[in-house]
Every structure is written in C-alpha cells, then in structure tokens.
PDB file of C-alpha atoms in Angstrom:
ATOM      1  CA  UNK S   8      17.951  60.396 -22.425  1.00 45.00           C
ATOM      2  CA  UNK S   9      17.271  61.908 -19.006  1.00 50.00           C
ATOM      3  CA  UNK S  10      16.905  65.853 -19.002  1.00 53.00           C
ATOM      4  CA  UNK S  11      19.016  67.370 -16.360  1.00 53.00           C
ATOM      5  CA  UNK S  12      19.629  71.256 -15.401  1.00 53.00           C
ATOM      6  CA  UNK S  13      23.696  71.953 -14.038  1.00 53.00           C
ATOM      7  CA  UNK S  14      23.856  73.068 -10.921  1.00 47.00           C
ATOM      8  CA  UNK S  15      25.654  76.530 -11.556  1.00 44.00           C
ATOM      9  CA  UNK S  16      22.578  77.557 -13.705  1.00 46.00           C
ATOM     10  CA  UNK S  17      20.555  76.656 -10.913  1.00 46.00           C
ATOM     11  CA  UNK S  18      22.607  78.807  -8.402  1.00 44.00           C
ATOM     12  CA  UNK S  19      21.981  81.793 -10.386  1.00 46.00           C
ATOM     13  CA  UNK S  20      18.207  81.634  -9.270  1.00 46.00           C
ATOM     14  CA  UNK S  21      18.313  80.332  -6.213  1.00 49.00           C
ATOM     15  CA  UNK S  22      21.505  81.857  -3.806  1.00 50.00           C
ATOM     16  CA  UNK S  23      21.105  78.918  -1.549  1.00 46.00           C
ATOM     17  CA  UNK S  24      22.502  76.756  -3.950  1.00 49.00           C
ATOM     18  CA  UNK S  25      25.570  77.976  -4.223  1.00 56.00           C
ATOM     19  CA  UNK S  26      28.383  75.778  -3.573  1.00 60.00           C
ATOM     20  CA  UNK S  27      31.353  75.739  -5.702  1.00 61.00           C
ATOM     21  CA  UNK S  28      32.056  71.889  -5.091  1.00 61.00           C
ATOM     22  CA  UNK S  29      28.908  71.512  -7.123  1.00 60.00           C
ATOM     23  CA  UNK S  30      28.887  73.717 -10.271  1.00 62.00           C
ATOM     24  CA  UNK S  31      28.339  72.060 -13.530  1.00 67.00           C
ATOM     25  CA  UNK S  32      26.893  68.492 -11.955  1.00 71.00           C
ATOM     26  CA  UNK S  33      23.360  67.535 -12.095  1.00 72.00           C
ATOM     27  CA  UNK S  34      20.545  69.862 -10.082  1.00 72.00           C
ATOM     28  CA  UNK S  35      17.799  67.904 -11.292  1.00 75.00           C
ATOM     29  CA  UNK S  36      16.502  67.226  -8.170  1.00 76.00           C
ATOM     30  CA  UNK S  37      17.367  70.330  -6.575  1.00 75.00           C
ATOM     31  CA  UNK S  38      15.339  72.360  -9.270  1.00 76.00           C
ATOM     32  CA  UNK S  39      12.339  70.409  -9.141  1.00 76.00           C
ATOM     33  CA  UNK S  40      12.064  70.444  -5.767  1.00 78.00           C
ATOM     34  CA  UNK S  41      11.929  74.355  -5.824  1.00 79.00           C
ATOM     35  CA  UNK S  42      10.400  75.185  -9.277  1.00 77.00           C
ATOM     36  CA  UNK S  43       7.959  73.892 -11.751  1.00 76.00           C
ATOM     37  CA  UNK S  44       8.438  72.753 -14.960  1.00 75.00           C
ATOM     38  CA  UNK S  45       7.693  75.707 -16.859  1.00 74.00           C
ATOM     39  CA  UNK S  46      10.065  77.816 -15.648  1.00 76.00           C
ATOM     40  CA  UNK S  47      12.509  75.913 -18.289  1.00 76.00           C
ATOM     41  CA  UNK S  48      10.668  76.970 -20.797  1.00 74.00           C
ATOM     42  CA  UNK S  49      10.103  80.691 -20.218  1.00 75.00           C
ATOM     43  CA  UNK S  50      12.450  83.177 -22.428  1.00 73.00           C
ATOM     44  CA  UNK S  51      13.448  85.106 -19.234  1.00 76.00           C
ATOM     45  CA  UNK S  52      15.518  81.802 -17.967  1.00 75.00           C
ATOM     46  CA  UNK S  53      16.708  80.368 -21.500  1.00 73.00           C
ATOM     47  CA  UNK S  54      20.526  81.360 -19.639  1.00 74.00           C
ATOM     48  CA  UNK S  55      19.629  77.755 -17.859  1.00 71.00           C
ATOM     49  CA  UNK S  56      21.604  75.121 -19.023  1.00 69.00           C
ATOM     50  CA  UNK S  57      19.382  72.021 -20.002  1.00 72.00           C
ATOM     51  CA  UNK S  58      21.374  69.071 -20.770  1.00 73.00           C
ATOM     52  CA  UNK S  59      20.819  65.097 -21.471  1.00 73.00           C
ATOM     53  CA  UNK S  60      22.905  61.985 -19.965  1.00 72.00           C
ATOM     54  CA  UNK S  61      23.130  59.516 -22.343  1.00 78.00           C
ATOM     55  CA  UNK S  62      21.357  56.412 -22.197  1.00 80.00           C
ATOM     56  CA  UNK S  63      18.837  57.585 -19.382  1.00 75.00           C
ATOM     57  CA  UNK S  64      15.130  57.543 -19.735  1.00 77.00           C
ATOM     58  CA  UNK S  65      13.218  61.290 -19.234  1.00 74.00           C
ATOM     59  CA  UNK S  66      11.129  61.214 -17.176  1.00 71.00           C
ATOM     60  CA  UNK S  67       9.963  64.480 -17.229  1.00 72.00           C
ATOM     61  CA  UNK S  68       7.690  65.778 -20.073  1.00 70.00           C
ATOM     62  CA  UNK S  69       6.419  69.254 -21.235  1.00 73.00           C
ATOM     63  CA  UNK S  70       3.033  69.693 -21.084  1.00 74.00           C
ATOM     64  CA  UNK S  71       1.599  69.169 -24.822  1.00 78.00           C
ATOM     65  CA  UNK S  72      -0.782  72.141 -26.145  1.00 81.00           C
ATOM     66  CA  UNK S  73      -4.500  71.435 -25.540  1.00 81.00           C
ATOM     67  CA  UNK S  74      -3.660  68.861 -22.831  1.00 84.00           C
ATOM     68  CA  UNK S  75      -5.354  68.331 -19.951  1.00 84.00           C
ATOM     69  CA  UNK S  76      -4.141  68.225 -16.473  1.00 80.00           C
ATOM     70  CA  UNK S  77      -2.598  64.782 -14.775  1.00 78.00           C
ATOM     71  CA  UNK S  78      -3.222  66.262 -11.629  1.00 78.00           C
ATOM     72  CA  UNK S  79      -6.061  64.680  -9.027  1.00 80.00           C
ATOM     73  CA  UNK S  80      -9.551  66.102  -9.475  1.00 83.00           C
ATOM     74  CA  UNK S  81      -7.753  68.870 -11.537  1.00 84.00           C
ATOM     75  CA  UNK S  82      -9.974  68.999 -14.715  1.00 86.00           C
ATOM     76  CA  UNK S  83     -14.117  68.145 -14.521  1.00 88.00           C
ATOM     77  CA  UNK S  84     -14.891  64.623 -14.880  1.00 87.00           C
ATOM     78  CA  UNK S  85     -16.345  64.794 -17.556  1.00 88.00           C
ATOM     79  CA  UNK S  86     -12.949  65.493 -19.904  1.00 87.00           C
ATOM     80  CA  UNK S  87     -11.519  61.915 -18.908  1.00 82.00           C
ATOM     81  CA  UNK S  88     -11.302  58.951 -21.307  1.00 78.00           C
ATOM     82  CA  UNK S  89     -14.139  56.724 -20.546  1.00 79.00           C
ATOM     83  CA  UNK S  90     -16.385  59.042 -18.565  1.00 82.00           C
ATOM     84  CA  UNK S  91     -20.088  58.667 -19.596  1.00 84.00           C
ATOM     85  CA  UNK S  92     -21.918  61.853 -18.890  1.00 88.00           C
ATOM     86  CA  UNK S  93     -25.804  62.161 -20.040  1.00 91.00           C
ATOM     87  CA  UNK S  94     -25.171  65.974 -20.127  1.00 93.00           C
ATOM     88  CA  UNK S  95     -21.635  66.137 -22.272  1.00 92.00           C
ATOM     89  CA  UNK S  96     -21.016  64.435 -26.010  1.00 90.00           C
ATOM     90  CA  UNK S  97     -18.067  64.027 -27.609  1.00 89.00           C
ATOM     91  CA  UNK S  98     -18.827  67.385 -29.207  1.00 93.00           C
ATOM     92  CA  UNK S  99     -18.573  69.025 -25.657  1.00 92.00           C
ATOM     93  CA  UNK S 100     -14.712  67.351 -25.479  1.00 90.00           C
ATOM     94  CA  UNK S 101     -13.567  68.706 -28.984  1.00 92.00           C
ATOM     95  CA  UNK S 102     -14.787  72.109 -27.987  1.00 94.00           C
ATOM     96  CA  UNK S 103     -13.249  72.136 -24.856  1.00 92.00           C
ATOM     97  CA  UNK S 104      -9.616  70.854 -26.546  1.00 91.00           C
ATOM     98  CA  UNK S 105     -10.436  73.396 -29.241  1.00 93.00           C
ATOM     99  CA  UNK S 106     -10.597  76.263 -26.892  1.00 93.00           C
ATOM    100  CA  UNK S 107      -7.422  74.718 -24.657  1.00 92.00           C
ATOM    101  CA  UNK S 108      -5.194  74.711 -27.660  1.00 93.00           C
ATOM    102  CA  UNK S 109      -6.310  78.481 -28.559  1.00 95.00           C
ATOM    103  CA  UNK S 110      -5.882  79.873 -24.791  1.00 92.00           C
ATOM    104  CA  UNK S 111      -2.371  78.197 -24.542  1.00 90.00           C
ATOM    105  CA  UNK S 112      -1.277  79.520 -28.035  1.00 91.00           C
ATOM    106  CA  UNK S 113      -2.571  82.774 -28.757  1.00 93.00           C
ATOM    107  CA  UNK S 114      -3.821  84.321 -25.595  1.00 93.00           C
ATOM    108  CA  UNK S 115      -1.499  83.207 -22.962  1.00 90.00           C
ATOM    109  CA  UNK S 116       1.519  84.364 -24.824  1.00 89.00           C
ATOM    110  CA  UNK S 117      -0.241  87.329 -25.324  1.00 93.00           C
ATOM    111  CA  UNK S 118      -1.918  88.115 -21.086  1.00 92.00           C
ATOM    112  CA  UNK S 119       2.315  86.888 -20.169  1.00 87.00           C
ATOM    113  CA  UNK S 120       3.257  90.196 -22.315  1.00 89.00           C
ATOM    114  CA  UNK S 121       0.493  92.380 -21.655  1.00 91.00           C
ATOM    115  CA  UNK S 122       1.408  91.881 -17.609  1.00 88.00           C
ATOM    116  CA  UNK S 123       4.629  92.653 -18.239  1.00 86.00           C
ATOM    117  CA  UNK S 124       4.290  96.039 -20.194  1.00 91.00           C
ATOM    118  CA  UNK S 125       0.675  97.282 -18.406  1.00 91.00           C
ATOM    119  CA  UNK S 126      -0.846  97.706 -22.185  1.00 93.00           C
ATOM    120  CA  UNK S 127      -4.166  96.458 -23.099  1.00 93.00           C
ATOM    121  CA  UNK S 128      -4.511  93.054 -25.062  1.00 93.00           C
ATOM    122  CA  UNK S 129      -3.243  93.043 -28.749  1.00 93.00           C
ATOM    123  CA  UNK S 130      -5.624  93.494 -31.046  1.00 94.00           C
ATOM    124  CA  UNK S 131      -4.571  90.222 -33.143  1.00 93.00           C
ATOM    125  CA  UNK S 132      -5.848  88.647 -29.733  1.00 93.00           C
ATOM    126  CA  UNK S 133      -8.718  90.350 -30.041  1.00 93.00           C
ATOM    127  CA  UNK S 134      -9.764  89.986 -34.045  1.00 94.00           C
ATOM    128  CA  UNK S 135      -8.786  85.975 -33.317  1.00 93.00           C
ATOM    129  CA  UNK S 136     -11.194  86.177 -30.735  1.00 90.00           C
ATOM    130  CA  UNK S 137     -14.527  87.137 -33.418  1.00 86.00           C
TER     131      UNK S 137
END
C-alpha cells in the first residue's frame, strides 16, 4: 500500500497549496517536495491526514531506530557492511548502534522538549546517562 498525505492537510501548512479543486486528493508529491519525512511523525502535525491506496507499493519508509543514514558520504566509512578497517572491530559497530538507538530514544525526545520549554535536561536523561 502506497502512503499518501490529502491535499487539504497539506494546505493547512503550506498557504500556497491552497486550491479548492484539490482538497482531499493525493499531495504526496507536493509534500515531499517541500518537507521531510519526519515532519509526519512529529505530535505537533498528527492533524495531517496519512492515508494508503490500496494495492500500491510504499515507497517511502520511516527511518528505523539505531539506523544509519542512506545518504552519500553521510555516516564514516567505517559503519558500512563490508568495510574492513584495521582501526574499527565489530565491537566499534555495536557501540556505535548502541549509542544511536539511545540518542534517538531517550535523549532526542527529551533536547525536542527541553527547546521547546527553555528548562534544563530531565534528570531521567541524565541518571540514564551514568
């Protein structure tokens, strides 16, 4: 099933968009070509209608926890599949995923908040962090 977003959801982030011979048809490509994934996925825009057409193929994923980057030359060489290194073992690689998977769940969540509201970081941040 493809993922698409409806056009009138769109239009209520983006004013350009608005055109009433559109509203409830798919934005997909209208969306992606002005936002980023993750946007979807943020509390502040759960009002965006996310919907499937049956029989379609996705072909756009959420990033998994821990994962690293597709992009080009994004992540050291070292963290692909099949890169020797003489420097970096396998234990290197499960540290690094390790520490990945604990940014995006506990202290990301918690630096989004914390730039919201101006407080310091939570102190379950913190004790997680010892």
């Amino acid at each position: 099933m493809q993922t698409f977003v409806r056009t009138a959801q769109v239009a209520l982030l983006d004013n350009h968009l608005v055109d009433p011979f559109k509203a409830g048809q798919d934005a997909t490509e209208a969306f992606y070509g002005l936002h980023r994934h993750d946007i979807i996925t943020k509390p502040q825009y759960a009002r965006l209608v996310v919907g499937v057409v049956e029989g379609e193929k996705s072909v756009i994923h959420s990033r998994v926890v821990g994962e690293l980057s597709k992009v080009p030359y994004a992540e050291p060489t070292w963290l692909s599949d099949g890169y020797y290194s003489p420097y970096f073992t396998e234990n290197h690689r499960k540290f690094q995923k390790a520490m990945r998977v604990f940014i995006d769940e506990v202290v990301q969540p918690d630096a989004m908040a914390r730039e919201a509201d101006g407080k310091p970081p939570s102190k379950s941040v913190i004790e997680a962090m010892e």
